[in-house]
Every structure is written in C-alpha cells, then in structure tokens.
CSV table of N, CA and C in Angstrom, one decimal:
chain,number,residue,atom,x,y,z
A,10,MET,N,96.7,107.8,78.5
A,10,MET,CA,95.5,106.2,78.7
A,10,MET,C,95.0,105.8,79.6
A,11,SER,N,93.5,105.3,78.6
A,11,SER,CA,93.1,105.1,79.1
A,11,SER,C,92.4,103.4,79.5
A,12,ARG,N,91.9,103.2,80.7
A,12,ARG,CA,91.9,101.8,81.6
A,12,ARG,C,90.0,102.1,81.1
A,13,PRO,N,88.8,101.6,80.6
A,13,PRO,CA,87.5,101.6,81.1
A,13,PRO,C,87.5,100.4,81.9
A,14,PRO,N,86.2,100.5,82.3
A,14,PRO,CA,84.9,101.3,82.7
A,14,PRO,C,86.3,102.2,83.6
A,15,LEU,N,84.7,103.9,83.8
A,15,LEU,CA,86.1,105.1,84.0
A,15,LEU,C,85.2,105.2,86.0
A,16,PRO,N,85.8,105.4,86.4
A,16,PRO,CA,84.1,106.5,87.6
A,16,PRO,C,84.4,107.2,87.9
A,17,PRO,N,82.7,107.9,87.6
A,17,PRO,CA,82.4,107.5,89.0
A,17,PRO,C,81.5,105.5,88.3
A,18,PHE,N,81.7,104.5,89.3
A,18,PHE,CA,81.7,103.3,88.7
A,18,PHE,C,80.7,102.8,89.5
A,19,THR,N,78.9,101.6,88.9
A,19,THR,CA,78.2,102.1,89.0
A,19,THR,C,78.5,100.3,89.7
A,20,ARG,N,77.3,99.8,90.2
A,20,ARG,CA,77.4,98.7,90.8
A,20,ARG,C,77.9,97.5,89.8
A,21,GLU,N,77.6,97.5,88.5
A,21,GLU,CA,78.1,97.2,86.9
A,21,GLU,C,79.9,96.9,86.9
A,22,THR,N,79.9,98.4,86.6
A,22,THR,CA,81.4,98.2,86.4
A,22,THR,C,82.7,98.8,87.6
A,23,ALA,N,81.8,98.5,88.9
A,23,ALA,CA,82.7,98.5,90.2
A,23,ALA,C,82.7,96.7,89.9
A,24,ALA,N,82.8,96.1,89.2
A,24,ALA,CA,82.4,94.2,89.4
A,24,ALA,C,82.7,93.6,88.4
A,25,GLN,N,82.4,94.9,87.0
A,25,GLN,CA,83.7,94.4,85.9
A,25,GLN,C,85.2,94.6,86.6
A,26,LYS,N,85.9,95.9,87.2
A,26,LYS,CA,86.8,96.4,87.0
A,26,LYS,C,87.6,95.4,88.1
A,27,ALA,N,86.3,94.6,89.6
A,27,ALA,CA,87.5,93.6,90.4
A,27,ALA,C,88.4,92.3,89.7
A,28,ARG,N,86.8,91.9,88.6
A,28,ARG,CA,87.0,90.2,87.5
A,28,ARG,C,88.2,91.0,86.5
A,29,MET,N,88.7,92.3,86.3
A,29,MET,CA,89.3,92.6,85.4
A,29,MET,C,91.1,92.8,85.9
A,30,ALA,N,90.8,92.9,87.7
A,30,ALA,CA,91.6,93.0,87.8
A,30,ALA,C,92.2,91.3,88.3
A,31,GLU,N,91.3,90.3,88.9
A,31,GLU,CA,91.4,89.8,89.0
A,31,GLU,C,92.1,88.5,87.7
A,32,ASP,N,91.8,88.7,87.1
A,32,ASP,CA,92.3,88.1,85.6
A,32,ASP,C,93.9,88.4,85.3
A,33,ALA,N,93.9,89.5,85.7
A,33,ALA,CA,95.5,90.4,85.6
A,33,ALA,C,96.8,89.3,85.7
A,34,TRP,N,95.6,89.1,87.3
A,34,TRP,CA,97.0,88.6,88.4
A,34,TRP,C,97.1,87.8,87.9
A,35,ASN,N,95.9,87.0,87.6
A,35,ASN,CA,96.2,85.7,87.2
A,35,ASN,C,96.7,85.0,86.4
A,36,SER,N,96.4,86.8,85.5
A,36,SER,CA,98.0,85.4,83.8
A,36,SER,C,99.5,85.4,84.4
A,37,ARG,N,100.0,85.8,86.3
A,37,ARG,CA,101.6,86.4,86.6
A,37,ARG,C,101.7,87.6,85.9
A,38,ASP,N,101.5,88.2,85.2
A,38,ASP,CA,103.0,89.1,84.1
A,38,ASP,C,102.6,90.4,84.8
A,39,PRO,N,104.1,90.8,85.3
A,39,PRO,CA,103.7,91.7,86.0
A,39,PRO,C,103.7,93.5,85.7
A,40,VAL,N,104.5,93.0,84.5
A,40,VAL,CA,103.6,94.2,83.5
A,40,VAL,C,103.0,94.3,82.8
A,41,LYS,N,102.4,93.1,82.5
A,41,LYS,CA,100.5,93.1,82.6
A,41,LYS,C,100.4,94.1,83.2
A,42,VAL,N,99.7,93.4,84.2
A,42,VAL,CA,99.1,94.1,86.6
A,42,VAL,C,99.9,95.2,86.3
A,43,SER,N,100.6,96.0,86.0
A,43,SER,CA,101.3,97.1,86.0
A,43,SER,C,99.8,98.5,85.0
A,44,LEU,N,100.2,97.7,84.3
A,44,LEU,CA,99.6,99.3,83.0
A,44,LEU,C,98.4,99.6,84.0
A,45,ALA,N,98.0,98.6,84.9
A,45,ALA,CA,96.8,98.8,85.4
A,45,ALA,C,96.5,100.3,85.8
A,46,TYR,N,97.6,100.4,86.7
A,46,TYR,CA,98.3,101.1,87.7
A,46,TYR,C,98.8,103.2,87.4
A,47,THR,N,99.0,103.7,87.5
A,47,THR,CA,99.3,105.2,87.6
A,47,THR,C,100.9,105.1,87.3
A,48,GLU,N,101.4,105.9,86.8
A,48,GLU,CA,102.5,105.5,87.0
A,48,GLU,C,103.3,105.8,88.7
A,49,ASP,N,102.7,107.0,88.9
A,49,ASP,CA,103.3,106.8,90.7
A,49,ASP,C,101.8,105.9,91.4
A,50,SER,N,101.9,105.3,91.8
A,50,SER,CA,100.1,104.3,92.2
A,50,SER,C,102.0,104.3,93.7
A,51,ARG,N,100.1,104.5,94.8
A,51,ARG,CA,101.0,103.7,95.7
A,51,ARG,C,100.1,102.7,96.5
A,52,TRP,N,101.8,101.7,96.7
A,52,TRP,CA,100.8,100.8,97.3
A,52,TRP,C,101.1,100.6,98.8
A,53,ARG,N,100.9,99.5,99.4
A,53,ARG,CA,100.8,98.4,100.5
A,53,ARG,C,99.8,97.4,100.6
A,54,ASN,N,101.2,96.4,100.6
A,54,ASN,CA,101.2,95.2,100.7
A,54,ASN,C,101.7,94.8,102.3
A,55,ARG,N,100.6,93.7,103.0
A,55,ARG,CA,101.1,94.0,103.7
A,55,ARG,C,101.9,94.8,104.3
A,56,SER,N,103.3,94.2,105.2
A,56,SER,CA,104.4,95.4,105.7
A,56,SER,C,104.6,96.6,104.5
A,57,GLU,N,104.9,96.2,103.5
A,57,GLU,CA,105.7,96.4,102.5
A,57,GLU,C,104.5,97.8,101.6
A,58,VAL,N,105.2,98.9,101.9
A,58,VAL,CA,104.8,100.3,101.1
A,58,VAL,C,106.3,101.3,100.4
A,59,PHE,N,105.3,101.1,98.9
A,59,PHE,CA,106.6,101.2,98.2
A,59,PHE,C,105.4,101.9,96.6
A,60,GLU,N,105.8,103.1,96.5
A,60,GLU,CA,105.1,103.7,94.8
A,60,GLU,C,106.0,103.9,93.1
A,61,GLY,N,104.8,103.2,92.9
A,61,GLY,CA,105.2,102.9,90.9
A,61,GLY,C,105.3,102.7,90.4
A,62,ARG,N,104.8,102.0,89.2
A,62,ARG,CA,105.4,101.2,87.7
A,62,ARG,C,106.2,99.7,88.2
A,63,GLU,N,107.4,101.1,87.9
A,63,GLU,CA,108.6,99.8,88.6
A,63,GLU,C,108.7,99.2,89.6
A,64,ALA,N,108.0,99.8,91.1
A,64,ALA,CA,108.6,98.8,91.8
A,64,ALA,C,106.4,97.9,91.7
A,65,ILE,N,106.2,98.3,91.0
A,65,ILE,CA,105.5,97.3,91.1
A,65,ILE,C,105.6,96.1,90.4
A,66,VAL,N,106.4,96.9,89.9
A,66,VAL,CA,106.5,95.1,88.3
A,66,VAL,C,107.9,94.4,89.5
A,67,ALA,N,108.6,95.4,89.7
A,67,ALA,CA,110.0,94.3,91.4
A,67,ALA,C,109.0,93.8,92.6
A,68,PHE,N,107.8,93.9,93.2
A,68,PHE,CA,107.5,93.5,93.3
A,68,PHE,C,106.7,92.5,93.4
A,69,LEU,N,105.3,91.8,91.7
A,69,LEU,CA,105.0,91.6,92.0
A,69,LEU,C,106.2,89.5,91.5
A,70,THR,N,106.9,90.7,90.4
A,70,THR,CA,108.0,89.6,90.3
A,70,THR,C,109.1,89.0,91.0
A,71,ARG,N,109.0,89.2,92.2
A,71,ARG,CA,109.4,88.3,94.0
A,71,ARG,C,108.1,87.9,94.5
A,72,LYS,N,107.4,88.8,94.1
A,72,LYS,CA,105.6,87.9,94.4
A,72,LYS,C,105.3,86.2,94.3
A,73,TRP,N,106.2,86.7,92.6
A,73,TRP,CA,105.1,85.2,91.9
A,73,TRP,C,106.9,84.2,91.9
A,74,GLU,N,108.0,84.3,92.0
A,74,GLU,CA,108.8,83.4,92.6
A,74,GLU,C,107.8,82.7,94.1
A,75,LYS,N,107.8,83.6,94.9
A,75,LYS,CA,107.6,82.8,96.1
A,75,LYS,C,105.9,82.6,96.2
A,76,GLU,N,105.0,82.9,95.1
A,76,GLU,CA,103.9,82.1,95.9
A,76,GLU,C,103.4,81.3,94.3
A,77,GLN,N,104.1,79.9,93.8
A,77,GLN,CA,104.5,78.9,93.0
A,77,GLN,C,103.0,78.4,92.8
A,78,GLU,N,102.3,78.7,91.2
A,78,GLU,CA,101.1,77.8,91.2
A,78,GLU,C,99.8,78.9,91.7
A,79,TYR,N,100.3,80.2,91.7
A,79,TYR,CA,99.1,81.3,92.2
A,79,TYR,C,98.3,81.3,91.3
A,80,ARG,N,96.7,80.6,92.5
A,80,ARG,CA,95.2,81.5,91.8
A,80,ARG,C,94.3,82.3,92.6
A,81,LEU,N,93.8,83.6,92.1
A,81,LEU,CA,93.1,84.4,93.2
A,81,LEU,C,91.4,84.7,92.1
A,82,ILE,N,90.9,84.7,93.1
A,82,ILE,CA,89.8,84.9,93.4
A,82,ILE,C,89.4,86.5,93.6
A,83,LYS,N,88.9,87.3,93.4
A,83,LYS,CA,89.0,88.8,94.0
A,83,LYS,C,86.9,88.6,93.4
A,84,ASP,N,86.2,89.8,95.2
A,84,ASP,CA,84.4,89.6,95.1
A,84,ASP,C,84.3,91.1,95.4
A,85,LEU,N,83.7,91.7,94.2
A,85,LEU,CA,83.1,92.8,94.8
A,85,LEU,C,83.3,93.2,96.0
A,86,TRP,N,83.1,94.4,97.2
A,86,TRP,CA,82.6,94.2,98.5
A,86,TRP,C,82.2,95.4,98.8
A,87,ALA,N,82.5,96.4,98.1
A,87,ALA,CA,81.6,97.9,98.4
A,87,ALA,C,82.9,99.1,96.7
A,88,PHE,N,81.4,100.2,96.6
A,88,PHE,CA,81.9,100.9,95.7
A,88,PHE,C,81.6,102.2,96.0
A,89,ASP,N,81.9,103.1,95.4
A,89,ASP,CA,81.3,104.6,95.8
A,89,ASP,C,82.7,105.7,95.0
A,90,GLY,N,82.2,106.3,94.0
A,90,GLY,CA,82.8,106.4,93.4
A,90,GLY,C,83.7,107.0,92.4
A,91,ASN,N,84.8,107.7,93.4
A,91,ASN,CA,86.3,106.2,92.2
A,91,ASN,C,86.7,105.4,93.6
A,92,HIS,N,85.9,104.8,93.9
A,92,HIS,CA,86.7,103.7,95.6
A,92,HIS,C,86.2,102.3,95.4
A,93,ILE,N,86.9,102.0,95.5
A,93,ILE,CA,86.5,100.1,95.4
A,93,ILE,C,87.3,99.5,96.3
A,94,ALA,N,86.3,98.6,97.3
A,94,ALA,CA,86.8,97.8,97.9
A,94,ALA,C,86.3,95.7,96.9
A,95,VAL,N,87.0,95.2,98.1
A,95,VAL,CA,87.3,93.6,97.6
A,95,VAL,C,87.4,93.2,97.8
A,96,ARG,N,87.0,91.9,98.3
A,96,ARG,CA,87.9,90.9,99.6
A,96,ARG,C,87.7,89.8,98.6
A,97,PHE,N,89.7,88.8,99.1
A,97,PHE,CA,90.0,87.9,97.6
A,97,PHE,C,90.7,86.8,98.6
A,98,GLN,N,90.7,86.2,97.8
A,98,GLN,CA,90.9,84.6,98.6
A,98,GLN,C,92.7,83.6,97.1
A,99,TYR,N,93.9,83.8,97.5
A,99,TYR,CA,94.3,83.0,96.6
A,99,TYR,C,94.7,82.5,97.5
A,100,GLU,N,95.5,81.3,96.3
A,100,GLU,CA,96.5,79.7,96.7
A,100,GLU,C,97.8,79.7,95.8
A,101,TRP,N,98.4,79.2,96.4
A,101,TRP,CA,99.6,78.8,96.6
A,101,TRP,C,100.3,78.3,97.4
A,102,HIS,N,102.1,77.8,96.8
A,102,HIS,CA,103.1,76.5,97.5
A,102,HIS,C,104.0,77.7,97.2
A,103,ASP,N,104.7,77.1,98.4
A,103,ASP,CA,106.2,77.3,97.6
A,103,ASP,C,107.7,76.0,97.9
A,104,ALA,N,108.2,77.1,97.3
A,104,ALA,CA,109.3,76.0,97.3
A,104,ALA,C,109.5,74.6,97.3
A,105,SER,N,108.9,74.0,99.3
A,105,SER,CA,109.0,73.2,99.3
A,105,SER,C,108.4,72.0,98.9
A,106,GLY,N,106.1,72.8,99.0
A,106,GLY,CA,105.6,72.1,97.8
A,106,GLY,C,103.8,72.3,99.3
A,107,GLN,N,105.3,73.1,100.4
A,107,GLN,CA,103.9,73.6,100.8
A,107,GLN,C,103.2,75.0,101.0
A,108,TRP,N,101.1,73.8,100.7
A,108,TRP,CA,100.8,75.1,99.9
A,108,TRP,C,99.4,75.9,101.5
A,109,TYR,N,99.4,77.3,101.1
A,109,TYR,CA,98.5,78.9,102.0
A,109,TYR,C,97.6,78.6,100.6
A,110,ARG,N,96.4,79.2,101.6
A,110,ARG,CA,95.1,80.5,101.1
A,110,ARG,C,94.8,81.1,101.9
A,111,SER,N,95.1,82.1,101.2
A,111,SER,CA,95.4,83.6,102.0
A,111,SER,C,94.6,84.2,101.5
A,112,TYR,N,94.1,84.8,102.5
A,112,TYR,CA,93.0,85.5,103.1
A,112,TYR,C,93.1,87.3,102.9
A,113,GLY,N,92.4,88.3,101.6
A,113,GLY,CA,92.5,89.3,102.4
A,113,GLY,C,91.2,90.4,102.0
A,114,ASN,N,91.7,92.0,102.0
A,114,ASN,CA,90.5,92.7,101.3
A,114,ASN,C,91.7,93.9,100.8
A,115,GLU,N,91.4,94.5,100.6
A,115,GLU,CA,92.1,95.2,99.1
A,115,GLU,C,90.7,96.4,99.1
A,116,GLN,N,91.9,98.3,99.6
A,116,GLN,CA,90.5,99.3,99.2
A,116,GLN,C,91.4,99.7,97.8
A,117,TRP,N,90.8,99.7,96.7
A,117,TRP,CA,90.9,101.6,95.8
A,117,TRP,C,90.6,102.5,95.7
A,118,GLU,N,91.9,103.7,95.1
A,118,GLU,CA,91.3,104.5,94.5
A,118,GLU,C,91.4,104.8,93.2
A,119,PHE,N,90.5,105.2,91.9
A,119,PHE,CA,91.2,105.2,90.6
A,119,PHE,C,91.3,107.0,90.6
A,120,ASP,N,91.9,107.4,89.2
A,120,ASP,CA,91.9,108.7,89.4
A,120,ASP,C,90.3,108.6,87.0
A,121,GLU,N,90.8,109.2,87.3
A,121,GLU,CA,89.8,109.9,86.1
A,121,GLU,C,90.0,109.4,84.8
A,122,HIS,N,91.6,108.5,84.9
A,122,HIS,CA,91.4,107.1,83.6
A,122,HIS,C,90.6,105.4,83.5
A,123,GLY,N,90.8,105.9,84.4
A,123,GLY,CA,90.5,104.4,85.3
A,123,GLY,C,91.5,103.6,85.9
A,124,LEU,N,93.0,104.2,85.9
A,124,LEU,CA,93.9,103.7,86.8
A,124,LEU,C,93.8,103.4,87.7
A,125,MET,N,94.9,102.5,88.8
A,125,MET,CA,94.1,102.8,89.4
A,125,MET,C,96.1,103.2,91.0
A,126,ARG,N,95.8,104.8,91.7
A,126,ARG,CA,96.6,105.2,91.7
A,126,ARG,C,96.7,104.6,93.6
A,127,ARG,N,95.9,104.7,94.1
A,127,ARG,CA,95.9,104.0,94.8
A,127,ARG,C,95.6,102.3,95.4
A,128,ARG,N,96.5,101.7,96.4
A,128,ARG,CA,95.6,100.2,97.0
A,128,ARG,C,96.4,99.8,97.9
A,129,GLU,N,95.3,99.3,98.9
A,129,GLU,CA,96.1,98.9,100.0
A,129,GLU,C,95.5,97.3,99.9
A,130,ALA,N,96.1,96.8,100.8
A,130,ALA,CA,96.3,95.2,101.1
A,130,ALA,C,95.8,95.0,102.0
A,131,SER,N,95.0,94.2,103.3
A,131,SER,CA,95.0,93.4,103.9
A,131,SER,C,95.6,92.2,104.3
A,132,ILE,N,95.9,91.2,104.4
A,132,ILE,CA,96.2,89.8,103.9
A,132,ILE,C,96.8,88.6,105.5
A,133,ASN,N,96.4,87.7,104.8
A,133,ASN,CA,96.8,86.6,106.1
A,133,ASN,C,97.1,85.4,105.0
A,134,ASP,N,97.5,84.6,105.7
A,134,ASP,CA,97.8,83.6,105.1
A,134,ASP,C,98.1,82.3,105.8
A,135,ILE,N,96.8,81.5,105.4
A,135,ILE,CA,97.3,79.8,106.4
A,135,ILE,C,97.7,78.3,105.9
A,136,ALA,N,98.1,78.0,106.6
A,136,ALA,CA,99.1,76.5,105.0
A,136,ALA,C,97.5,75.5,105.2
A,137,ILE,N,97.2,75.1,104.3
A,137,ILE,CA,96.2,73.8,103.6
A,137,ILE,C,96.9,72.8,103.5
A,138,ALA,N,96.5,71.5,103.3
A,138,ALA,CA,96.7,70.5,102.6
A,138,ALA,C,97.0,70.6,101.6
A,139,GLU,N,97.4,70.0,100.5
A,139,GLU,CA,97.1,70.0,99.3
A,139,GLU,C,95.9,69.6,99.0
A,140,LYS,N,94.9,68.1,99.7
A,140,LYS,CA,94.1,68.3,99.4
A,140,LYS,C,92.9,69.4,99.9
A,141,ASP,N,92.9,70.3,99.8
A,141,ASP,CA,91.8,71.0,100.6
A,141,ASP,C,91.8,72.1,99.6
A,142,ARG,N,92.8,72.2,98.6
A,142,ARG,CA,92.9,73.4,97.5
A,142,ARG,C,91.2,73.1,96.9
A,143,ARG,N,91.1,74.4,96.8
A,143,ARG,CA,89.6,74.6,96.5
A,143,ARG,C,90.1,75.0,94.8
A,144,PHE,N,91.3,75.2,94.0
A,144,PHE,CA,91.5,76.4,93.2
A,144,PHE,C,92.7,75.4,92.3
A,145,HIS,N,91.9,75.1,91.5
A,145,HIS,CA,92.0,73.9,90.6
A,145,HIS,C,92.5,74.7,89.3
A,146,TRP,N,91.3,75.2,88.3
A,146,TRP,CA,91.7,75.9,86.7
A,146,TRP,C,93.5,75.8,86.5
A,147,ALA,N,93.9,75.6,85.0
A,147,ALA,CA,94.8,75.9,84.4
A,147,ALA,C,95.4,77.0,84.6
A,148,ALA,N,97.0,77.4,85.3
A,148,ALA,CA,97.2,79.1,85.5
A,148,ALA,C,98.8,78.5,84.9
A,149,PRO,N,99.6,80.0,84.7
A,149,PRO,CA,98.7,81.2,84.6
A,149,PRO,C,97.2,80.6,83.4
A,150,GLY,N,96.2,81.9,84.0
A,150,GLY,CA,95.6,82.2,83.2
A,150,GLY,C,93.2,82.3,84.4
A,151,PRO,N,93.3,82.8,83.1
A,151,PRO,CA,91.8,83.8,83.9
A,151,PRO,C,91.1,82.3,83.9
A,152,ARG,N,90.6,82.9,85.5
A,152,ARG,CA,89.2,81.6,86.4
A,152,ARG,C,88.1,81.9,84.8
A,153,PRO,N,88.2,79.9,85.0
A,153,PRO,CA,87.1,79.6,84.0
A,153,PRO,C,85.7,80.9,84.2
A,154,ALA,N,84.7,80.4,83.6
A,154,ALA,CA,83.5,81.8,83.6
A,154,ALA,C,82.5,80.4,84.7
A,155,ASP,N,82.9,78.6,85.1
A,155,ASP,CA,82.1,77.7,85.1
A,155,ASP,C,82.7,78.0,86.6
A,156,VAL,N,83.5,78.7,87.3
A,156,VAL,CA,83.9,78.5,88.9
A,156,VAL,C,83.8,80.2,89.3
A,157,PRO,N,82.9,79.2,90.4
A,157,PRO,CA,82.1,80.9,90.7
A,157,PRO,C,82.7,81.4,92.1
A,158,GLY,N,82.8,82.3,92.0
A,158,GLY,CA,83.4,84.1,93.1
A,158,GLY,C,83.0,83.1,94.5
A,159,LEU,N,83.3,84.1,95.8
A,159,LEU,CA,84.0,83.5,97.1
A,159,LEU,C,82.2,83.6,97.1
A,160,GLY,N,81.1,84.1,96.7
A,160,GLY,CA,79.9,83.0,97.2
A,160,GLY,C,79.9,84.0,98.7
A,161,THR,N,78.6,83.5,98.9
A,161,THR,CA,78.0,84.1,100.1
A,161,THR,C,79.6,83.0,102.0
A,162,ASP,N,79.5,82.3,101.5
A,162,ASP,CA,80.1,81.2,102.7
A,162,ASP,C,81.6,81.3,102.3
A,163,PRO,N,82.9,82.6,102.1
A,163,PRO,CA,84.0,82.2,101.9
A,163,PRO,C,84.9,81.6,102.2
A,164,PHE,N,85.2,80.5,103.4
A,164,PHE,CA,85.4,80.1,104.3
A,164,PHE,C,85.3,79.0,104.2
C-alpha cells in the first residue's frame, strides 16, 4: 500500500502531508486515520506509548469519546527527508461541557511508501470559555479552505 506524497519531502509535499493528516483526524474516524500508519507504527502520545494499527484505533476511539466536538488545525513546522514536524491546536469539550484548547507538536517519520511509522506527540490542554473558541466549522469534517491555519500568532 502506498500513501502519496512519498519521501523525500519538499516544502509543498510536507505541507500537503500535514493537511491530509489534519483532514483525516477531523473526520474522527479511527479506522480511516489508522490507514495512514504502518501496521507496526510506534506512537508516543502524551504519556502513552503503544504500537500497531489496532492500538491506534483503540486509542483514537477513546480519545474522541472523551474529546467531543473535536476540531484540529495542523501547520507544517519543519521537514527533512522522510521526517516532518508539525505544530497543532485543537478544540474540544468534555462530557460536562467544559471547552479546552490543546496545543502541541508532533514529530513524524515515514517509510518509503508514505506511511507513518513513528509519531511522537507532546500536548498541553488549557480550559477555555465557550465564547473564546476559535474553531467553528461543522464537525466532523475537514477545515474549510477559507479558515486559515495557525499563522504567525498561534496563541
């Protein structure tokens, strides 16, 4: 199975890969998202470390049960060869209705077929008032083309 664009990445193809990941995660479909990763993909997400597509599906299922009305923006930070780094923000609320904005960075490593074989994510959550939300497009679904990325002032 191949998942273009393939490494080595250019600025354009790395940004395309980041947007494809954003769109997939905004679908909130754990199985669809897992197909972008190798069958033995290794993850570190916050303090959790796990391996394999089954574990990815289980993790994302738990995540989106907790993080309701999830909306994500990823921006390319850096790239080299088969590596991409992104910064991201997402907004969500918990079962009580408390809204959060989560800030983070990810480092990705891809195999020759364009599948991610390693993902390392560091994430911090900040409680926000509903009136302070910035991401308002219909969810689940991709960020509309007219909604900008994080830009130069991500905070």
